[in-house]
Structures are given as structure tokens and as C-alpha cells.
Amino acid sequence: MNGQVVQLGSTVVPGDEVRVSGRRVEARIEHVSFLLNKPAGVLCSVGDDRGRSTVMDLVPEVAGLHPVGRLDADSEGLLLLTTDGDLTFQLTHPSHGHPKTYHVWCAEGTVAWRTRIRLVEGVLIGDGFAVADAVAPLPGGCILTIHDGRNRQVRRMLAATGYTVVRLVRTQIGQLDLADLPIGRYRTLDGKDLEALGYTP
């Protein structure tokens, strides 16, 4: 270990180089990923210097764990957290295009069909043009699916069409959905979940 002969059972820490019969031994890193049903009012952040509640307060403490993407504090629903940087890259890079579905309720009620067509055709928001993949009616609002994920994008898209979002819940990322997971609870992702995301560790 690190060029020295050691006894079997010696402790190895990150950064140590271990060789057996001259061949380097690589440790396999086991990553952990969670699916959380984020409540409203909780920050999507690893920490907060003002002492506010974050999503990290709702899951086990694991070194390197971080949220994948973001949901603003006022929004609820499906959020992934992982220690796997490759998974984070795949889920957040625009080239992979994982669709995200939101249930949205508006102060003005159910989003009109003309507005739903506008959202699919695309609307201009602060940082450019934004297009919905699909928009369906929902009593009091709509169900909206997008591929990209700019800051507060769904809220800004609806604001551009004259609607004010009063509640927003992300229900699905790719093939993963909240199912019956209660608000504020989490579950550990397994191999089938990662397959559903098209990810192979």
C-alpha cells in the first residue's frame, strides 16, 4: 500500500494506492441515489447559510450526495439525489433530453385549449424561446411536459400566456414517477429505476 508491504486487514483510505503482486487494485465505488417527493417550502440545495430547511434534511446523510437539477422552493414533487456524477450529467445535460412532467394549478383555473396550443408552439420567456412537448387539461390548470429545465421555466411559460401558477408538482422524470410516495418521503433507486432512465453505471 503506497509502496509499502502491509498486513492483511490494514485500513485503506481514499487516495491510497494498493497493489497485489505488482498489479494495481481499483476500488469499486458504490453510488447511492434517492427519489424524493419534495414538499413546498424546502430549498433544493446541499446547504443554506441562513439555516433554512433543505432537501438534505429529508434523506440520509451520505458523503457526496447532491440534488440532480432543481425545483424552486415553492415547487413540489419528484427530485432525484445521487452521489453519482455521471448520472447527474446524463439527467441534466440538454443533449440527453429526459422529459419532465408537471401538474400545474393556476389562479385563473383550467388552462384554455388555445393557450395549450401556444405552449406547444412555443412562447418567449426571459432567456429565450421555450416549447412544451405536450400540454393536457387538468381541472384548475394543466399537465405540462418539457425536455429542458431552465430556472422556473414552467412558471415563466405560463406567465407569458397570462396564467399565474399557484401550485406546481413535478410528477415524472423520464419513466420514473412519484407513484404513491408520500410528500416528504424518499425511496432508494434500484437497478430497474436506473434502467428506466436509460443509465448503466
Short mmCIF file of C-alpha atoms in Angstrom, two decimals:
data_model
loop_
_atom_site.label_atom_id
_atom_site.label_comp_id
_atom_site.label_asym_id
_atom_site.label_seq_id
_atom_site.Cartn_x
_atom_site.Cartn_y
_atom_site.Cartn_z
CA MET A 1 0.00 0.00 0.00
CA ASN A 2 1.54 3.29 -1.17
CA GLY A 3 4.76 1.36 -1.93
CA GLN A 4 4.93 -0.38 1.48
CA VAL A 5 4.20 -4.00 2.41
CA VAL A 6 1.31 -4.07 4.91
CA GLN A 7 -0.56 -6.71 6.89
CA LEU A 8 -3.85 -8.16 5.64
CA GLY A 9 -6.69 -6.15 7.14
CA SER A 10 -4.89 -2.80 7.01
CA THR A 11 -7.16 0.22 6.55
CA VAL A 12 -7.26 1.79 3.09
CA VAL A 13 -8.49 5.35 2.69
CA PRO A 14 -9.33 7.33 -0.48
CA GLY A 15 -6.12 8.27 -2.28
CA ASP A 16 -4.16 5.19 -1.20
CA GLU A 17 -2.57 3.13 -3.96
CA VAL A 18 -2.94 -0.62 -3.42
CA ARG A 19 -1.07 -3.27 -5.43
CA VAL A 20 -1.22 -7.05 -5.21
CA SER A 21 1.63 -8.95 -6.88
CA GLY A 22 2.53 -5.70 -8.60
CA ARG A 23 -0.93 -5.13 -10.09
CA ARG A 24 -2.92 -2.09 -9.05
CA VAL A 25 -6.26 -2.79 -7.37
CA GLU A 26 -9.06 -0.33 -8.08
CA ALA A 27 -11.85 0.04 -5.54
CA ARG A 28 -15.36 -0.13 -6.95
CA ILE A 29 -17.38 2.89 -5.95
CA GLU A 30 -20.93 2.08 -4.89
CA HIS A 31 -23.17 5.05 -5.57
CA VAL A 32 -26.42 5.85 -3.80
CA SER A 33 -29.44 7.50 -5.43
CA PHE A 34 -32.77 8.54 -3.91
CA LEU A 35 -36.12 9.62 -5.32
CA LEU A 36 -37.68 12.23 -3.05
CA ASN A 37 -41.18 13.71 -3.06
CA LYS A 38 -40.10 17.25 -2.21
CA PRO A 39 -42.51 19.38 -0.16
CA ALA A 40 -43.12 23.06 -0.91
CA GLY A 41 -41.03 25.47 1.15
CA VAL A 42 -37.90 23.30 1.14
CA LEU A 43 -34.77 24.51 -0.68
CA CYS A 44 -33.26 22.33 -3.38
CA SER A 45 -29.73 22.81 -2.08
CA VAL A 46 -26.96 20.94 -0.25
CA GLY A 47 -26.95 23.60 2.46
CA ASP A 48 -28.19 27.06 3.35
CA ASP A 49 -26.21 29.74 5.20
CA ARG A 50 -29.46 31.17 6.59
CA GLY A 51 -30.43 27.92 8.28
CA ARG A 52 -33.46 27.21 6.12
CA SER A 53 -34.69 23.67 5.52
CA THR A 54 -33.16 21.89 2.51
CA VAL A 55 -33.84 18.59 0.76
CA MET A 56 -30.77 17.16 2.51
CA ASP A 57 -32.75 17.26 5.78
CA LEU A 58 -35.20 14.72 4.32
CA VAL A 59 -32.76 11.98 3.24
CA PRO A 60 -29.97 10.03 4.98
CA GLU A 61 -26.61 11.77 5.32
CA VAL A 62 -24.35 10.31 2.64
CA ALA A 63 -20.98 11.75 1.58
CA GLY A 64 -21.17 13.35 -1.85
CA LEU A 65 -24.97 13.25 -2.06
CA HIS A 66 -26.44 16.15 -4.05
CA PRO A 67 -29.70 17.10 -5.82
CA VAL A 68 -29.92 16.37 -9.54
CA GLY A 69 -31.14 19.57 -11.16
CA ARG A 70 -33.50 21.68 -9.12
CA LEU A 71 -37.03 22.50 -8.08
CA ASP A 72 -37.59 26.01 -6.77
CA ALA A 73 -38.54 26.34 -3.12
CA ASP A 74 -42.24 26.88 -3.90
CA SER A 75 -42.48 23.78 -6.09
CA GLU A 76 -43.14 20.19 -5.04
CA GLY A 77 -42.65 16.71 -6.32
CA LEU A 78 -40.14 14.36 -7.82
CA LEU A 79 -36.50 15.18 -7.15
CA LEU A 80 -33.55 12.84 -7.58
CA LEU A 81 -30.48 12.96 -5.34
CA THR A 82 -27.34 10.95 -6.02
CA THR A 83 -23.64 10.53 -5.31
CA ASP A 84 -23.07 9.58 -8.97
CA GLY A 85 -21.70 12.47 -11.03
CA ASP A 86 -22.19 10.57 -14.31
CA LEU A 87 -25.89 10.10 -13.55
CA THR A 88 -26.20 13.79 -12.71
CA PHE A 89 -24.59 14.73 -16.02
CA GLN A 90 -26.87 12.44 -18.02
CA LEU A 91 -30.02 13.76 -16.36
CA THR A 92 -29.15 17.45 -16.56
CA HIS A 93 -27.33 17.81 -19.88
CA PRO A 94 -29.71 19.01 -22.63
CA SER A 95 -28.33 16.51 -25.16
CA HIS A 96 -29.92 13.61 -23.26
CA GLY A 97 -33.37 15.24 -23.26
CA HIS A 98 -35.12 13.48 -20.38
CA PRO A 99 -38.76 14.66 -20.39
CA LYS A 100 -40.14 16.10 -17.16
CA THR A 101 -43.86 16.25 -16.43
CA TYR A 102 -45.56 18.75 -14.13
CA HIS A 103 -49.07 19.08 -12.73
CA VAL A 104 -49.79 22.79 -12.55
CA TRP A 105 -52.68 24.68 -10.92
CA CYS A 106 -53.33 28.30 -11.85
CA ALA A 107 -55.17 31.21 -10.23
CA GLU A 108 -57.14 31.63 -13.44
CA GLY A 109 -58.31 27.98 -13.47
CA THR A 110 -58.03 25.35 -16.19
CA VAL A 111 -55.66 26.42 -18.98
CA ALA A 112 -57.64 27.08 -22.16
CA TRP A 113 -57.06 24.95 -25.25
CA ARG A 114 -55.78 27.95 -27.24
CA THR A 115 -53.18 28.56 -24.55
CA ARG A 116 -52.21 24.90 -24.53
CA ILE A 117 -51.58 25.13 -28.27
CA ARG A 118 -49.45 28.26 -27.74
CA LEU A 119 -47.32 26.46 -25.15
CA VAL A 120 -46.64 23.59 -27.57
CA GLU A 121 -45.84 26.04 -30.38
CA GLY A 122 -43.52 27.91 -28.01
CA VAL A 123 -43.52 31.15 -26.05
CA LEU A 124 -40.89 33.79 -25.39
CA ILE A 125 -39.61 33.93 -21.82
CA GLY A 126 -36.79 35.96 -20.28
CA ASP A 127 -33.89 33.88 -21.60
CA GLY A 128 -35.29 32.86 -24.98
CA PHE A 129 -37.90 30.67 -26.61
CA ALA A 130 -39.46 27.81 -24.59
CA VAL A 131 -41.51 24.95 -26.02
CA ALA A 132 -43.66 22.37 -24.24
CA ASP A 133 -43.55 18.78 -25.55
CA ALA A 134 -47.18 18.24 -24.53
CA VAL A 135 -49.89 20.06 -22.59
CA ALA A 136 -53.09 18.42 -21.36
CA PRO A 137 -56.02 19.90 -19.42
CA LEU A 138 -56.20 19.46 -15.65
CA PRO A 139 -59.08 20.82 -13.54
CA GLY A 140 -57.73 24.15 -12.31
CA GLY A 141 -54.64 24.10 -14.50
CA CYS A 142 -52.78 21.77 -16.88
CA ILE A 143 -50.35 18.86 -17.17
CA LEU A 144 -47.22 20.04 -18.97
CA THR A 145 -44.16 18.15 -20.21
CA ILE A 146 -40.83 19.75 -21.17
CA HIS A 147 -37.35 18.45 -22.03
CA ASP A 148 -35.17 21.34 -20.93
CA GLY A 149 -35.17 22.76 -17.43
CA ARG A 150 -34.32 26.43 -17.18
CA ASN A 151 -34.85 28.29 -13.92
CA ARG A 152 -38.58 28.50 -13.07
CA GLN A 153 -39.32 27.66 -16.71
CA VAL A 154 -42.84 26.26 -16.30
CA ARG A 155 -43.94 29.23 -14.20
CA ARG A 156 -42.46 31.67 -16.72
CA MET A 157 -44.04 29.87 -19.69
CA LEU A 158 -47.49 30.11 -18.15
CA ALA A 159 -46.91 33.71 -17.05
CA ALA A 160 -46.10 34.54 -20.68
CA THR A 161 -49.60 33.36 -21.61
CA GLY A 162 -51.36 35.24 -18.81
CA TYR A 163 -51.61 32.49 -16.20
CA THR A 164 -50.35 32.63 -12.61
CA VAL A 165 -49.13 29.35 -11.13
CA VAL A 166 -50.33 28.76 -7.58
CA ARG A 167 -49.12 25.18 -7.22
CA LEU A 168 -46.60 23.14 -9.22
CA VAL A 169 -45.80 19.45 -8.71
CA ARG A 170 -43.24 17.55 -10.79
CA THR A 171 -44.69 14.06 -11.16
CA GLN A 172 -42.30 12.36 -13.57
CA ILE A 173 -38.75 12.36 -14.98
CA GLY A 174 -38.40 10.05 -17.97
CA GLN A 175 -40.07 6.77 -16.97
CA LEU A 176 -39.75 7.43 -13.22
CA ASP A 177 -42.80 8.77 -11.40
CA LEU A 178 -43.89 9.57 -7.86
CA ALA A 179 -46.45 6.71 -7.78
CA ASP A 180 -47.85 6.71 -4.22
CA LEU A 181 -44.76 8.11 -2.46
CA PRO A 182 -46.00 10.50 0.27
CA ILE A 183 -44.87 14.13 0.36
CA GLY A 184 -41.58 14.48 2.27
CA ARG A 185 -40.65 10.81 1.90
CA TYR A 186 -37.98 9.16 -0.23
CA ARG A 187 -37.08 5.78 -1.65
CA THR A 188 -33.79 4.33 -2.87
CA LEU A 189 -33.39 3.87 -6.61
CA ASP A 190 -32.58 0.33 -7.75
CA GLY A 191 -31.19 -1.13 -10.96
CA LYS A 192 -34.60 -1.16 -12.65
CA ASP A 193 -35.06 2.53 -11.90
CA LEU A 194 -31.69 3.34 -13.45
CA GLU A 195 -32.56 1.20 -16.48
CA ALA A 196 -35.80 3.16 -16.84
CA LEU A 197 -33.66 6.29 -17.08
CA GLY A 198 -31.50 4.62 -19.71
CA TYR A 199 -28.49 4.69 -17.38
CA THR A 200 -25.92 1.95 -16.87
CA PRO A 201 -23.47 2.61 -14.01
#
